[in-house]
Amino acid sequence: MRKTKERSERVAALRADYRSELAEGLERFFEPRRTVCPWCASDRLRRRLRSPDHLQQKPGVFVLDQCCGCGHVFQNPRLNAHGLEFYYRDCYDGLGQATMARLASSPLANRLYRSRARALLPHGRPALWLDVGTGQGHFCAVARRIHPDTEFHGLDQGEGVLRAGREGRIARAYRGSFTELSQRLAGRYDAVSMYHYLEHTPAPRRELAAAHRALRVGGHLLIEVPDPQSLSARLLGRWWGPWLQPQHLHFLPLANLCEALGEHGFTVVSVDRREPHVPTDLTSAAVNLLKAVLPPEDLPWRPRRPGPLSRWSRRAMLLQTAPNLVVLFALDLLLAPLIRRTRLSNAYRVIARRN
């Protein structure tokens, strides 16, 4: 009850600021629409989908275009720096910090972290490992059990990376842009990981160049991203969880990423479409649909706080639908071994060695 009251007070304190920002309109959050693919410069583009902000329910509609030449999928028009700040705010930090911490420390997340850490074992045990986009450092805390002699550092733009350092999940925290900090880190690391990070970045190729700078010769880069060629993405459409609009800016087909790694001085040593699958497609699609029908009741970017009758009605409907979500989650887990062997798998992993 106390936490609910504290959250309500925080929401009330933020409401005026959000209302003031939204009054200026959403157009100022976007760059001009592109007419060519940002990956291959082809002008043969088609619209892949339109989507609202399912995660936070902030206002706006976001468009993903696909290149008919190379298959690259990208947000178009793309959020500018001001827009990214607005839509990230109170998601991983602020109001959303506690929720993200719970998700990042869940049993499912821990299983995925262990798989990611074990993926490097055939290629050696690094002395220094930099996790880019580390969030609150939960992956590093789990990976340290599998690589006990490795020192883990974390890098992120949010305040969570500083918390990860204070709470001992990483030995050193870097807050800021990887492309800007990589000059300071040149040739230092035996391993750099980018787990579900590259799709968030405005310029993925520059991130690959930064990883090349930060790695020593013979070091390894580990990348995991959503697979835009997944059959699940086609079947579930805009409800597919990994689209995650407006935060995900780029979706790279596997062949495009492997080619770019070669261009940036890497040799691909491993590709995996099985282990990286995150078994939540049905559940996340249902949650996205549920949020569209029953949006969260007390958010500072919504016009006004709902009345008591509206709140009680929403809670009653959520209680009715909760068992269905449990069934869908169980089904996601049950089907996962089969899904991983098909093109329904929703992510892929690439390990590349710095030449």
CSV table of C-alpha atoms in Angstrom, one decimal:
chain,number,residue,atom,x,y,z
A,1,MET,CA,0.0,0.0,0.0
A,2,ARG,CA,2.9,2.3,0.9
A,3,LYS,CA,4.6,1.7,-2.5
A,4,THR,CA,1.3,2.4,-4.3
A,5,LYS,CA,1.0,5.7,-2.5
A,6,GLU,CA,4.6,6.7,-3.2
A,7,ARG,CA,4.1,5.9,-6.9
A,8,SER,CA,0.9,7.9,-7.1
A,9,GLU,CA,2.7,10.9,-5.6
A,10,ARG,CA,5.6,10.5,-8.1
A,11,VAL,CA,3.1,10.3,-11.0
A,12,ALA,CA,1.3,13.4,-9.8
A,13,ALA,CA,4.6,15.3,-9.5
A,14,LEU,CA,5.6,14.4,-13.1
A,15,ARG,CA,2.2,15.0,-14.7
A,16,ALA,CA,2.6,18.8,-15.2
A,17,ASP,CA,6.0,18.4,-16.9
A,18,TYR,CA,4.7,15.7,-19.3
A,19,ARG,CA,1.6,17.8,-20.0
A,20,SER,CA,3.8,20.8,-20.8
A,21,GLU,CA,6.0,18.8,-23.2
A,22,LEU,CA,3.1,17.1,-25.0
A,23,ALA,CA,1.4,20.5,-25.5
A,24,GLU,CA,4.2,21.4,-27.9
A,25,GLY,CA,3.3,18.4,-30.2
A,26,LEU,CA,5.0,15.2,-31.2
A,27,GLU,CA,6.4,16.3,-34.6
A,28,ARG,CA,9.5,17.8,-33.0
A,29,PHE,CA,10.5,14.4,-31.7
A,30,PHE,CA,11.2,13.1,-35.3
A,31,GLU,CA,13.8,13.4,-38.0
A,32,PRO,CA,12.7,14.0,-41.6
A,33,ARG,CA,11.4,10.8,-43.2
A,34,ARG,CA,14.0,8.9,-45.2
A,35,THR,CA,13.5,8.0,-48.9
A,36,VAL,CA,16.4,5.6,-49.1
A,37,CYS,CA,17.5,2.6,-46.9
A,38,PRO,CA,20.0,3.6,-44.2
A,39,TRP,CA,21.8,0.3,-44.7
A,40,CYS,CA,22.2,0.0,-48.5
A,41,ALA,CA,20.8,3.3,-49.9
A,42,SER,CA,18.2,1.6,-52.0
A,43,ASP,CA,15.1,3.7,-52.7
A,44,ARG,CA,12.9,0.6,-52.9
A,45,LEU,CA,11.1,0.9,-49.6
A,46,ARG,CA,7.8,-0.5,-48.4
A,47,ARG,CA,5.9,0.0,-45.2
A,48,ARG,CA,6.2,-3.0,-42.8
A,49,LEU,CA,3.9,-1.9,-40.0
A,50,ARG,CA,2.5,1.0,-37.9
A,51,SER,CA,2.6,0.6,-34.1
A,52,PRO,CA,1.8,2.6,-31.0
A,53,ASP,CA,4.0,2.5,-27.9
A,54,HIS,CA,2.8,-0.8,-26.4
A,55,LEU,CA,5.3,-0.8,-23.5
A,56,GLN,CA,4.7,2.6,-21.9
A,57,GLN,CA,1.6,3.7,-23.7
A,58,LYS,CA,3.1,7.1,-24.4
A,59,PRO,CA,1.3,8.9,-27.2
A,60,GLY,CA,2.4,8.6,-30.8
A,61,VAL,CA,2.3,6.2,-33.8
A,62,PHE,CA,5.5,4.8,-35.2
A,63,VAL,CA,6.2,3.4,-38.6
A,64,LEU,CA,8.7,0.7,-39.6
A,65,ASP,CA,9.8,0.5,-43.3
A,66,GLN,CA,11.5,-2.4,-45.0
A,67,CYS,CA,14.1,-2.2,-47.8
A,68,CYS,CA,13.1,-4.4,-50.7
A,69,GLY,CA,16.8,-4.6,-51.6
A,70,CYS,CA,18.6,-5.8,-48.5
A,71,GLY,CA,15.7,-6.5,-46.2
A,72,HIS,CA,16.7,-4.0,-43.5
A,73,VAL,CA,13.8,-2.9,-41.3
A,74,PHE,CA,14.0,0.6,-39.8
A,75,GLN,CA,11.9,3.2,-38.0
A,76,ASN,CA,10.9,5.9,-40.5
A,77,PRO,CA,10.7,8.7,-39.6
A,78,ARG,CA,13.1,8.0,-36.9
A,79,LEU,CA,13.1,9.6,-33.4
A,80,ASN,CA,15.7,12.3,-33.0
A,81,ALA,CA,17.8,12.7,-29.8
A,82,HIS,CA,15.0,14.7,-28.1
A,83,GLY,CA,12.5,12.1,-29.0
A,84,LEU,CA,14.6,9.2,-27.8
A,85,GLU,CA,15.1,11.0,-24.4
A,86,PHE,CA,11.3,11.5,-24.1
A,87,TYR,CA,10.3,7.9,-24.9
A,88,TYR,CA,13.1,6.3,-22.8
A,89,ARG,CA,12.3,8.5,-19.8
A,90,ASP,CA,10.7,6.6,-16.9
A,91,CYS,CA,11.1,3.3,-18.8
A,92,TYR,CA,14.4,1.7,-17.5
A,93,ASP,CA,14.9,4.4,-14.9
A,94,GLY,CA,12.5,6.6,-12.9
A,95,LEU,CA,9.0,5.1,-12.7
A,96,GLY,CA,10.0,2.0,-14.6
A,97,GLN,CA,13.1,1.2,-12.7
A,98,ALA,CA,11.6,-1.3,-10.2
A,99,THR,CA,9.6,-3.2,-12.9
A,100,MET,CA,12.7,-3.5,-15.2
A,101,ALA,CA,14.7,-4.8,-12.2
A,102,ARG,CA,12.2,-7.5,-11.5
A,103,LEU,CA,12.1,-8.6,-15.1
A,104,ALA,CA,15.9,-8.6,-15.4
A,105,SER,CA,16.3,-10.8,-12.3
A,106,SER,CA,13.5,-13.3,-13.2
A,107,PRO,CA,14.2,-17.0,-13.7
A,108,LEU,CA,13.6,-16.7,-17.4
A,109,ALA,CA,16.1,-13.8,-17.7
A,110,ASN,CA,18.6,-15.7,-15.7
A,111,ARG,CA,18.4,-18.7,-18.0
A,112,LEU,CA,18.9,-16.5,-21.0
A,113,TYR,CA,21.9,-14.8,-19.3
A,114,ARG,CA,23.5,-18.2,-18.6
A,115,SER,CA,23.1,-19.2,-22.2
A,116,ARG,CA,24.7,-16.0,-23.4
A,117,ALA,CA,27.6,-16.4,-21.0
A,118,ARG,CA,28.2,-20.0,-22.0
A,119,ALA,CA,28.2,-19.1,-25.7
A,120,LEU,CA,31.8,-17.8,-25.4
A,121,LEU,CA,33.2,-20.9,-23.6
A,122,PRO,CA,34.3,-22.6,-26.9
A,123,HIS,CA,36.3,-19.5,-27.7
A,124,GLY,CA,38.2,-19.1,-24.4
A,125,ARG,CA,37.7,-17.3,-21.1
A,126,PRO,CA,38.3,-13.5,-21.3
A,127,ALA,CA,40.2,-11.6,-18.7
A,128,LEU,CA,38.2,-8.4,-19.3
A,129,TRP,CA,34.7,-8.3,-20.6
A,130,LEU,CA,32.7,-5.2,-21.5
A,131,ASP,CA,28.9,-5.5,-21.6
A,132,VAL,CA,27.5,-2.7,-23.8
A,133,GLY,CA,23.9,-1.7,-23.0
A,134,THR,CA,24.2,-3.5,-19.7
A,135,GLY,CA,21.2,-1.8,-18.1
A,136,GLN,CA,21.4,-2.6,-14.4
A,137,GLY,CA,24.2,-5.2,-14.9
A,138,HIS,CA,22.1,-8.4,-14.2
A,139,PHE,CA,23.7,-10.3,-17.1
A,140,CYS,CA,27.2,-9.6,-15.7
A,141,ALA,CA,26.3,-10.8,-12.2
A,142,VAL,CA,25.1,-14.2,-13.7
A,143,ALA,CA,27.9,-14.5,-16.2
A,144,ARG,CA,30.5,-14.0,-13.4
A,145,ARG,CA,29.5,-17.5,-12.1
A,146,ILE,CA,30.3,-19.1,-15.4
A,147,HIS,CA,33.5,-17.0,-15.9
A,148,PRO,CA,34.7,-16.6,-12.3
A,149,ASP,CA,38.2,-15.3,-13.3
A,150,THR,CA,36.7,-12.6,-15.7
A,151,GLU,CA,36.3,-9.0,-14.7
A,152,PHE,CA,33.1,-7.5,-16.0
A,153,HIS,CA,32.6,-3.9,-16.9
A,154,GLY,CA,29.3,-2.3,-18.0
A,155,LEU,CA,28.4,0.6,-20.3
A,156,ASP,CA,25.0,2.2,-20.7
A,157,GLN,CA,23.5,5.7,-21.1
A,158,GLY,CA,21.0,5.3,-18.3
A,159,GLU,CA,21.6,5.7,-14.6
A,160,GLY,CA,21.1,2.0,-14.0
A,161,VAL,CA,24.8,1.3,-15.0
A,162,LEU,CA,25.9,3.4,-12.0
A,163,ARG,CA,23.6,1.5,-9.7
A,164,ALA,CA,25.1,-1.8,-11.1
A,165,GLY,CA,28.5,-0.5,-10.1
A,166,ARG,CA,27.4,0.6,-6.6
A,167,GLU,CA,25.7,-2.8,-6.0
A,168,GLY,CA,28.6,-4.8,-7.2
A,169,ARG,CA,27.2,-6.5,-10.3
A,170,ILE,CA,30.0,-4.9,-12.4
A,171,ALA,CA,33.5,-4.0,-11.4
A,172,ARG,CA,33.5,-0.7,-13.4
A,173,ALA,CA,30.7,1.4,-14.8
A,174,TYR,CA,30.8,3.6,-17.8
A,175,ARG,CA,27.9,6.0,-18.5
A,176,GLY,CA,27.6,7.5,-21.9
A,177,SER,CA,27.8,6.7,-25.6
A,178,PHE,CA,29.8,3.7,-26.7
A,179,THR,CA,30.9,5.3,-29.9
A,180,GLU,CA,32.3,8.3,-28.0
A,181,LEU,CA,33.8,6.3,-25.1
A,182,SER,CA,35.4,3.7,-27.3
A,183,GLN,CA,38.5,5.8,-28.0
A,184,ARG,CA,39.3,5.7,-24.2
A,185,LEU,CA,38.8,2.0,-24.2
A,186,ALA,CA,40.9,1.2,-27.3
A,187,GLY,CA,42.4,-2.3,-27.3
A,188,ARG,CA,41.5,-3.0,-23.7
A,189,TYR,CA,38.9,-5.8,-23.8
A,190,ASP,CA,39.0,-9.5,-24.6
A,191,ALA,CA,35.2,-9.6,-25.0
A,192,VAL,CA,32.5,-7.1,-25.8
A,193,SER,CA,28.9,-8.1,-25.7
A,194,MET,CA,25.9,-6.3,-27.2
A,195,TYR,CA,22.9,-8.3,-26.1
A,196,HIS,CA,19.7,-6.7,-27.5
A,197,TYR,CA,21.5,-3.4,-27.8
A,198,LEU,CA,22.2,-2.9,-31.5
A,199,GLU,CA,18.6,-2.5,-32.4
A,200,HIS,CA,18.3,0.5,-30.0
A,201,THR,CA,21.1,2.5,-31.7
A,202,PRO,CA,20.8,5.2,-34.3
A,203,ALA,CA,23.8,4.0,-36.3
A,204,PRO,CA,24.6,0.3,-35.9
A,205,ARG,CA,27.7,0.4,-38.2
A,206,ARG,CA,29.3,3.0,-35.9
A,207,GLU,CA,28.7,0.7,-32.9
A,208,LEU,CA,30.5,-2.2,-34.7
A,209,ALA,CA,33.5,0.2,-35.4
A,210,ALA,CA,33.5,1.1,-31.7
A,211,ALA,CA,33.6,-2.5,-30.7
A,212,HIS,CA,36.5,-3.1,-33.0
A,213,ARG,CA,38.4,-0.2,-31.3
A,214,ALA,CA,37.6,-1.5,-27.8
A,215,LEU,CA,38.7,-5.1,-28.5
A,216,ARG,CA,42.2,-6.4,-28.5
A,217,VAL,CA,43.4,-8.4,-31.5
A,218,GLY,CA,41.8,-11.8,-31.3
A,219,GLY,CA,39.1,-10.6,-28.9
A,220,HIS,CA,35.5,-11.6,-29.4
A,221,LEU,CA,32.3,-9.5,-30.1
A,222,LEU,CA,29.0,-11.2,-29.1
A,223,ILE,CA,25.8,-9.8,-30.6
A,224,GLU,CA,22.2,-10.8,-30.0
A,225,VAL,CA,19.3,-9.1,-31.8
A,226,PRO,CA,15.7,-9.7,-32.7
A,227,ASP,CA,15.3,-11.4,-36.1
A,228,PRO,CA,13.2,-9.4,-38.5
A,229,GLN,CA,13.1,-12.6,-40.7
A,230,SER,CA,11.3,-14.5,-38.0
A,231,LEU,CA,8.1,-16.1,-39.0
A,232,SER,CA,6.6,-15.1,-35.7
A,233,ALA,CA,7.1,-11.4,-36.7
A,234,ARG,CA,5.0,-12.0,-39.7
A,235,LEU,CA,2.3,-14.0,-38.0
A,236,LEU,CA,1.9,-11.6,-35.0
A,237,GLY,CA,2.2,-8.4,-36.9
A,238,ARG,CA,2.4,-5.2,-34.8
A,239,TRP,CA,1.7,-7.2,-31.7
A,240,TRP,CA,5.0,-9.0,-31.9
A,241,GLY,CA,6.9,-8.0,-28.7
A,242,PRO,CA,10.4,-7.5,-30.3
A,243,TRP,CA,9.2,-4.7,-32.5
A,244,LEU,CA,9.2,-2.7,-29.3
A,245,GLN,CA,8.3,0.7,-30.8
A,246,PRO,CA,9.5,3.4,-30.5
A,247,GLN,CA,12.7,2.2,-28.9
A,248,HIS,CA,13.9,-0.2,-31.5
A,249,LEU,CA,15.3,1.8,-34.5
A,250,HIS,CA,16.9,-0.9,-36.6
A,251,PHE,CA,16.3,-4.6,-37.4
A,252,LEU,CA,19.2,-6.3,-39.2
A,253,PRO,CA,18.8,-9.5,-41.2
A,254,LEU,CA,21.5,-12.0,-40.3
A,255,ALA,CA,23.3,-11.8,-43.7
A,256,ASN,CA,23.5,-8.0,-43.4
A,257,LEU,CA,25.1,-8.1,-40.0
A,258,CYS,CA,27.6,-10.8,-41.0
A,259,GLU,CA,28.6,-8.8,-44.0
A,260,ALA,CA,29.0,-5.6,-42.0
A,261,LEU,CA,31.2,-7.4,-39.4
A,262,GLY,CA,33.5,-8.5,-42.2
A,263,GLU,CA,33.7,-4.9,-43.5
A,264,HIS,CA,34.7,-3.7,-40.0
A,265,GLY,CA,37.6,-6.2,-39.4
A,266,PHE,CA,35.8,-9.2,-37.9
A,267,THR,CA,35.6,-12.8,-38.7
A,268,VAL,CA,32.3,-14.5,-37.9
A,269,VAL,CA,33.0,-17.7,-35.9
A,270,SER,CA,29.6,-18.7,-34.7
A,271,VAL,CA,25.9,-18.1,-35.7
A,272,ASP,CA,23.0,-19.4,-33.6
A,273,ARG,CA,19.2,-19.0,-34.2
A,274,ARG,CA,18.2,-21.5,-31.5
A,275,GLU,CA,19.5,-20.6,-28.1
A,276,PRO,CA,18.8,-16.8,-28.4
A,277,HIS,CA,15.0,-17.4,-28.8
A,278,VAL,CA,13.1,-15.6,-26.0
A,279,PRO,CA,10.0,-17.8,-25.2
A,280,THR,CA,7.5,-15.0,-24.7
A,281,ASP,CA,6.0,-14.3,-28.2
A,282,LEU,CA,2.4,-15.4,-27.3
A,283,THR,CA,2.5,-13.8,-23.9
A,284,SER,CA,3.9,-10.4,-25.0
A,285,ALA,CA,1.5,-10.2,-28.0
A,286,ALA,CA,-1.4,-10.8,-25.6
A,287,VAL,CA,-0.1,-8.2,-23.1
A,288,ASN,CA,0.3,-5.7,-25.9
A,289,LEU,CA,-3.2,-6.3,-27.1
A,290,LEU,CA,-4.5,-6.1,-23.5
A,291,LYS,CA,-2.8,-2.7,-22.9
A,292,ALA,CA,-4.4,-1.4,-26.1
A,293,VAL,CA,-7.8,-2.4,-24.7
A,294,LEU,CA,-7.1,-1.6,-21.1
A,295,PRO,CA,-4.4,1.0,-20.9
A,296,PRO,CA,-2.6,1.5,-17.5
A,297,GLU,CA,-4.7,3.6,-15.2
A,298,ASP,CA,-2.3,6.1,-13.7
A,299,LEU,CA,0.5,7.4,-16.0
A,300,PRO,CA,1.8,11.0,-15.9
A,301,TRP,CA,1.7,11.3,-19.8
A,302,ARG,CA,-2.0,10.4,-19.9
A,303,PRO,CA,-4.5,13.3,-19.9
A,304,ARG,CA,-6.0,12.7,-16.5
A,305,ARG,CA,-6.2,10.2,-13.8
A,306,PRO,CA,-9.2,7.8,-14.2
A,307,GLY,CA,-12.0,7.9,-11.6
A,308,PRO,CA,-12.7,5.2,-9.0
A,309,LEU,CA,-15.3,3.4,-11.2
A,310,SER,CA,-13.0,3.2,-14.2
A,311,ARG,CA,-10.1,1.9,-12.0
A,312,TRP,CA,-12.2,-0.8,-10.4
A,313,SER,CA,-13.7,-1.9,-13.7
A,314,ARG,CA,-10.2,-2.2,-15.2
A,315,ARG,CA,-8.9,-4.2,-12.2
A,316,ALA,CA,-11.9,-6.6,-12.5
A,317,MET,CA,-11.2,-7.2,-16.2
A,318,LEU,CA,-7.5,-7.8,-15.5
A,319,LEU,CA,-8.4,-10.4,-12.9
A,320,GLN,CA,-10.5,-12.2,-15.4
A,321,THR,CA,-7.8,-12.2,-18.1
A,322,ALA,CA,-4.8,-13.1,-15.8
A,323,PRO,CA,-5.4,-16.9,-16.0
A,324,ASN,CA,-5.2,-16.7,-19.8
A,325,LEU,CA,-1.9,-14.9,-19.6
A,326,VAL,CA,-0.6,-17.7,-17.3
A,327,VAL,CA,-1.7,-20.3,-19.8
A,328,LEU,CA,-0.1,-18.4,-22.7
A,329,PHE,CA,3.2,-18.1,-20.8
A,330,ALA,CA,3.2,-21.9,-20.1
A,331,LEU,CA,2.5,-22.5,-23.7
A,332,ASP,CA,5.4,-20.3,-24.7
A,333,LEU,CA,7.7,-22.3,-22.5
A,334,LEU,CA,6.3,-25.7,-23.6
A,335,LEU,CA,6.7,-24.9,-27.3
A,336,ALA,CA,10.1,-23.3,-26.9
A,337,PRO,CA,12.2,-26.4,-27.7
A,338,LEU,CA,10.2,-26.9,-31.0
A,339,ILE,CA,10.1,-23.2,-31.9
A,340,ARG,CA,13.9,-22.9,-31.6
A,341,ARG,CA,14.3,-25.5,-34.4
A,342,THR,CA,12.2,-23.5,-36.8
A,343,ARG,CA,12.1,-20.0,-38.4
A,344,LEU,CA,9.6,-19.0,-35.7
A,345,SER,CA,12.6,-18.4,-33.4
A,346,ASN,CA,12.6,-14.7,-32.7
A,347,ALA,CA,16.3,-13.8,-32.3
A,348,TYR,CA,19.8,-14.7,-33.4
A,349,ARG,CA,23.3,-14.6,-32.0
A,350,VAL,CA,26.6,-13.9,-33.8
A,351,ILE,CA,30.1,-14.2,-32.3
A,352,ALA,CA,32.9,-12.6,-34.3
A,353,ARG,CA,36.6,-12.4,-33.7
A,354,ARG,CA,38.5,-9.2,-34.2
A,355,ASN,CA,41.1,-9.6,-36.9
